[in-house]
C-alpha positions as CSV (number, residue, x, y, z in Angstrom):
1,M,0.0,0.0,0.0
2,K,1.4,3.4,-0.9
3,I,0.4,6.9,-1.9
4,I,1.0,7.9,-5.5
5,S,-0.1,11.5,-5.0
6,I,-2.1,13.8,-2.7
7,N,-4.3,16.1,-4.8
8,S,-6.1,19.4,-4.1
9,G,-8.2,21.7,-6.2
10,K,-10.2,25.0,-6.0
11,R,-13.7,25.8,-7.4
12,K,-13.4,27.1,-10.9
13,T,-15.9,27.7,-13.7
14,Y,-15.2,25.8,-17.0
15,D,-16.8,25.9,-20.4
16,F,-17.2,22.5,-22.0
17,S,-18.5,23.2,-25.6
18,G,-21.1,25.6,-24.4
19,K,-21.9,23.8,-21.1
20,T,-20.8,25.9,-18.1
21,I,-19.9,24.0,-15.0
22,E,-18.5,25.1,-11.7
23,T,-16.3,22.4,-10.2
24,A,-13.2,21.6,-8.1
25,F,-12.9,18.2,-9.8
26,I,-9.7,19.2,-11.6
27,K,-7.0,18.8,-8.9
28,E,-3.2,19.0,-8.9
29,P,-0.7,17.0,-6.8
30,V,0.6,18.8,-3.8
31,S,4.0,18.2,-2.2
32,G,5.2,18.3,1.4
33,N,3.0,18.0,4.5
34,V,-0.7,18.3,3.8
35,Q,-3.1,19.2,6.6
36,I,-6.3,17.1,6.9
37,N,-9.3,18.2,9.0
38,K,-12.7,16.5,9.6
39,L,-14.0,17.9,6.2
40,G,-10.9,16.9,4.2
41,I,-7.8,18.5,2.9
42,D,-7.4,22.1,4.1
43,S,-6.6,23.5,0.7
44,D,-9.3,21.5,-1.2
45,E,-12.8,22.7,-2.1
46,Q,-16.1,21.3,-3.4
47,A,-18.4,23.2,-5.7
48,D,-21.5,20.9,-5.1
49,K,-21.6,20.3,-1.3
50,K,-24.9,18.5,-1.6
51,H,-23.3,15.6,-3.3
52,H,-19.6,16.0,-2.4
53,G,-17.7,16.5,0.8
54,G,-19.0,16.4,4.3
55,H,-17.9,14.2,7.2
56,D,-18.8,10.9,5.6
57,K,-17.1,11.9,2.3
58,A,-14.2,14.0,3.6
59,I,-11.5,12.2,1.5
60,C,-11.9,10.6,-1.9
61,L,-9.4,7.9,-2.8
62,Y,-8.9,6.2,-6.2
63,S,-6.8,3.1,-7.1
64,F,-3.8,3.8,-9.3
65,E,-4.1,0.2,-10.6
66,H,-7.2,1.3,-12.6
67,Y,-5.3,4.0,-14.5
68,A,-3.9,1.5,-17.1
69,Y,-7.3,0.2,-17.9
70,W,-8.7,3.7,-18.4
71,E,-5.8,4.9,-20.4
72,N,-6.3,1.9,-22.8
73,R,-10.0,2.4,-23.0
74,L,-9.9,6.2,-23.4
75,G,-6.8,6.2,-25.6
76,K,-4.8,8.8,-23.7
77,K,-2.3,9.2,-20.8
78,L,-4.0,10.1,-17.5
79,P,-2.3,12.3,-14.9
80,P,-2.9,11.7,-11.2
81,S,-6.4,12.8,-9.9
82,S,-8.0,12.2,-13.3
83,F,-11.0,11.0,-11.4
84,G,-11.1,13.9,-9.0
85,E,-9.7,12.0,-6.1
86,N,-7.9,13.6,-3.2
87,I,-5.5,10.6,-2.8
88,T,-4.3,8.4,-5.7
89,I,-3.4,5.2,-3.9
90,S,-1.9,1.9,-4.8
91,G,-2.6,-1.5,-3.1
92,L,-6.2,-0.9,-1.9
93,L,-8.7,-2.2,-4.5
94,E,-12.5,-2.2,-4.2
95,D,-12.7,-6.0,-4.0
96,S,-10.5,-6.3,-0.9
97,L,-11.3,-3.0,0.9
98,C,-14.3,-3.0,3.2
99,I,-16.6,-0.3,4.6
100,G,-15.4,0.3,8.2
101,D,-11.8,-0.6,7.5
102,T,-9.5,1.9,9.3
103,F,-6.1,3.1,8.2
104,Q,-3.4,5.4,9.5
105,I,-1.5,7.7,7.1
106,G,1.0,9.9,8.9
107,G,-0.8,11.6,11.7
108,V,-4.3,11.0,10.2
109,I,-6.7,8.1,10.8
110,L,-9.2,7.4,8.1
111,E,-12.3,5.1,8.1
112,I,-13.8,3.8,4.8
113,S,-17.4,4.9,4.6
114,Q,-18.8,4.1,1.1
115,P,-18.0,3.6,-2.6
116,R,-17.6,6.7,-4.7
117,Q,-20.7,7.4,-6.8
118,P,-19.6,8.2,-10.4
119,C,-20.2,11.9,-11.1
120,Y,-21.6,13.2,-14.4
121,K,-18.7,15.7,-14.5
122,L,-16.5,12.8,-15.6
123,S,-18.3,13.1,-19.0
124,Y,-17.2,16.7,-19.5
125,I,-13.7,16.4,-18.0
126,H,-12.8,13.5,-20.3
127,G,-15.1,14.2,-23.2
128,V,-16.8,10.8,-23.0
129,E,-20.5,10.9,-22.4
130,K,-20.8,7.3,-21.1
131,L,-17.8,7.4,-18.8
132,P,-19.8,7.6,-15.5
133,L,-21.7,4.5,-16.7
134,W,-18.5,2.7,-17.6
135,V,-17.1,3.5,-14.1
136,Q,-20.3,2.1,-12.6
137,E,-20.2,-1.0,-14.7
138,T,-16.6,-1.8,-14.1
139,G,-16.8,-1.2,-10.3
140,F,-13.7,0.9,-10.6
141,T,-15.4,3.7,-8.6
142,G,-12.9,4.6,-5.9
143,Y,-14.3,5.2,-2.4
144,Y,-14.7,7.7,0.4
145,A,-13.3,7.9,3.9
146,R,-14.2,10.0,7.0
147,V,-11.5,11.5,9.1
148,I,-11.3,9.9,12.6
149,K,-8.2,11.7,13.6
150,E,-7.1,15.0,12.1
151,G,-3.4,15.7,11.3
152,S,-1.0,16.0,8.4
153,I,0.0,13.5,5.8
154,N,2.8,13.3,3.2
155,S,3.0,11.4,0.0
156,N,6.0,9.5,1.4
157,D,4.0,8.4,4.5
158,E,3.4,4.7,5.1
159,I,-0.2,3.4,5.1
160,T,-1.0,1.1,8.1
161,L,-4.1,-1.0,8.5
162,L,-5.4,-0.4,12.0
163,K,-8.7,-2.5,11.8
164,K,-10.6,-4.7,9.4
165,D,-14.3,-4.3,9.8
166,P,-15.6,-7.7,11.1
167,L,-18.6,-7.7,8.8
168,S,-16.4,-7.7,5.7
169,I,-18.7,-5.8,3.3
170,S,-16.3,-4.8,0.5
171,I,-16.6,-1.7,-1.6
172,A,-17.1,-4.0,-4.6
173,F,-20.0,-5.8,-2.9
174,A,-21.7,-2.6,-1.9
175,N,-21.3,-1.3,-5.5
176,Q,-22.8,-4.5,-6.9
177,I,-25.9,-4.2,-4.7
178,M,-26.4,-0.5,-5.3
179,H,-26.1,-0.6,-9.0
180,H,-27.0,-4.2,-10.1
181,D,-28.9,-6.1,-7.4
182,Q,-31.2,-3.7,-5.6
183,K,-33.8,-6.4,-4.9
184,N,-31.4,-8.6,-2.8
185,S,-33.0,-8.1,0.6
186,E,-30.5,-10.4,2.4
187,A,-27.5,-8.4,1.0
188,L,-29.2,-5.1,1.8
189,R,-29.7,-6.1,5.4
190,K,-26.1,-7.2,5.7
191,I,-24.8,-3.9,4.4
192,L,-27.1,-2.0,6.7
193,E,-25.5,-3.8,9.7
194,V,-22.2,-2.0,9.1
195,P,-22.0,1.0,11.6
196,A,-19.5,2.8,9.4
197,L,-21.8,3.0,6.3
198,S,-22.3,6.6,5.3
199,E,-25.6,8.3,6.0
200,S,-26.5,8.9,2.3
201,W,-25.9,5.2,1.3
202,R,-27.7,4.0,4.4
203,I,-30.8,6.0,3.4
204,S,-30.6,4.6,-0.2
205,F,-30.3,1.0,1.0
206,E,-33.1,1.5,3.5
207,K,-35.4,2.8,0.7
208,M,-34.5,-0.2,-1.4
209,L,-35.3,-2.6,1.4
210,S,-38.6,-0.8,2.2
211,G,-39.5,-1.0,-1.5
212,I,-39.0,-4.8,-1.5
213,S,-41.3,-5.1,1.6
214,I,-44.0,-3.0,0.0
215,D,-43.8,-5.1,-3.2
216,N,-44.0,-8.3,-1.2
217,S,-47.0,-7.0,0.8
218,S,-48.8,-6.1,-2.4
219,R,-48.3,-9.5,-3.9
220,I,-49.7,-11.2,-0.8
221,K,-52.7,-9.0,-0.8
222,G,-53.1,-9.6,-4.6
């Protein structure tokens, strides 16, 4: 496990072929010590705070291992933070990383909270309309973490696993249920048992489970 780059960006307005978008998606690697607070990197911003940022989604991480796949599919070289992530990381993939896993990087402790939901802005940044769908289909989404302990990190810092969540709900499994198997009531219940699950994904899964109960009730009455 190692950090490839730590990335930060400011809100800016861009024109994509007549479509005006305000975003802090485009980030640049930063060097030296980087201060992390409960809401993320001190120097980083979010333009859409309804869907990005907050305590549950303070830090966005993306696996460097996926870059080769996307470079081949998109036909271009991709710099760090091409997916808007705060930390480009190696050695922590979606199929082995679980919601609730806790890591220490430098003086900071992070707890994994949910998969990253593919953002429509990916389409404009990379000029590929279906890119958010491709990200969702591949499961190469990246993931979010909340900050348990504030402090500073450096791209040279080691990453130490402090705790594996005992329920072992991987990011890949949560993605599969969210995007491809929303009627799986047993899986939904298992995911909802994870205390570290973010509030927004908890609400979504609870709605799915409630919908299944209503459907079942309607069939019985019918």
